[in-house]
């Protein structure tokens, strides 16, 4: 089955309004055909980026959301608010949220379903630490992170979702999983999807690789049969580099 590749830029907590506007405009002006391009800027610049990409096919996402509906949750942002500012996607369970903000897999799952209920497409991030990999526990860790969501989901709910495999040891470190390591985990995730929801759904979902994707390693990573694009942090802050990564996903 052919899956339209997806390349997402996670800007994390970087930039200012003028940078957000110009970076988004440069990407929108030159985004290649044949790949869905998603930008996830800081929350306060979602409107700025929405305006910059409005006339293009580039889509907007958020880096996080709260699992509750509107209410007394000071400092948080709801799924409905994200929809209101033109978001189509939202990251859930990024390793920085899991580790720095102590988000459990159960809470990540609550956010995943809240996003779906509001009409957002969640990008569920999973990945193991270096210690977990070296102990031979990669699949076990990924399974637990997936099962927190899969155990509560129907195949119908999974249709509009994306899963990103991001080995924690490769995020922001310059250490990238080899294409073989990345493909092996992606194949595992797809087989877990197949056993939980059936082969057709598993074949239709996009699985992204994240972790120090750069212009010079993107093509070899994206060549993996089960790798349908990337979730890009640092390299998404430069338009030319990010566009080269998007281009690599179209090959
Ligand atoms: C990320 O933050 O999701 C990420 C993959 O970061 P980087 O590309 O900088 O490793």
Short mmCIF file of N, CA and C and ligand atoms in Angstrom, two decimals, residues 10 12 94 96 166 170-173 210-214 231-235, ligand 1:
data_model
loop_
_atom_site.label_atom_id
_atom_site.label_comp_id
_atom_site.label_asym_id
_atom_site.label_seq_id
_atom_site.Cartn_x
_atom_site.Cartn_y
_atom_site.Cartn_z
N UNK A 10 9.54 19.78 14.53
CA UNK A 10 9.24 20.09 15.93
C UNK A 10 10.20 21.20 16.36
N UNK A 12 10.24 22.84 18.99
CA UNK A 12 10.45 22.87 20.45
C UNK A 12 10.30 24.32 20.97
N UNK A 94 6.02 12.97 23.42
CA UNK A 94 7.42 13.23 23.06
C UNK A 94 8.29 12.89 24.27
N UNK A 96 10.69 14.31 25.61
CA UNK A 96 10.94 15.42 26.54
C UNK A 96 9.75 15.64 27.46
N UNK A 166 11.08 7.38 18.16
CA UNK A 166 12.18 8.29 18.46
C UNK A 166 13.03 7.71 19.59
N UNK A 170 18.87 9.21 20.61
CA UNK A 170 19.19 9.85 19.33
C UNK A 170 18.60 11.25 19.23
N UNK A 171 17.79 11.66 20.21
CA UNK A 171 17.11 12.96 20.12
C UNK A 171 18.04 14.07 20.58
N UNK A 172 18.37 14.95 19.65
CA UNK A 172 19.18 16.11 19.98
C UNK A 172 20.63 15.79 20.32
N UNK A 173 21.06 14.57 20.04
CA UNK A 173 22.41 14.15 20.43
C UNK A 173 23.37 14.08 19.25
N UNK A 210 12.34 9.58 14.24
CA UNK A 210 12.88 10.83 14.77
C UNK A 210 14.10 10.57 15.62
N UNK A 211 15.06 11.48 15.53
CA UNK A 211 16.28 11.34 16.32
C UNK A 211 17.46 11.73 15.45
N UNK A 212 17.82 13.05 15.51
CA UNK A 212 18.97 13.56 14.76
C UNK A 212 18.87 13.28 13.27
N UNK A 213 17.66 13.41 12.71
CA UNK A 213 17.52 13.37 11.25
C UNK A 213 18.14 14.65 10.69
N UNK A 214 19.00 14.50 9.70
CA UNK A 214 19.66 15.64 9.06
C UNK A 214 19.52 15.49 7.55
N UNK A 231 10.23 12.84 12.06
CA UNK A 231 9.93 13.89 13.03
C UNK A 231 11.28 14.54 13.33
N UNK A 232 11.39 15.80 12.98
CA UNK A 232 12.70 16.46 12.94
C UNK A 232 12.74 17.61 13.95
N UNK A 233 13.72 17.59 14.83
CA UNK A 233 13.86 18.65 15.81
C UNK A 233 14.81 19.72 15.31
N UNK A 234 16.07 19.65 15.74
CA UNK A 234 17.05 20.69 15.44
C UNK A 234 17.13 21.08 13.97
N UNK A 235 17.10 20.10 13.10
CA UNK A 235 17.27 20.39 11.67
C UNK A 235 16.02 21.01 11.04
C1 LIG B 1 12.58 15.63 18.26
O1 LIG B 1 12.60 16.55 19.06
O2 LIG B 1 11.53 15.04 18.06
C2 LIG B 1 13.81 15.29 17.58
C3 LIG B 1 13.85 14.20 16.86
O3 LIG B 1 14.89 16.14 17.74
P1 LIG B 1 16.28 16.10 16.90
O4 LIG B 1 15.91 15.96 15.45
O5 LIG B 1 16.92 17.40 17.21
O6 LIG B 1 17.04 14.91 17.38
#
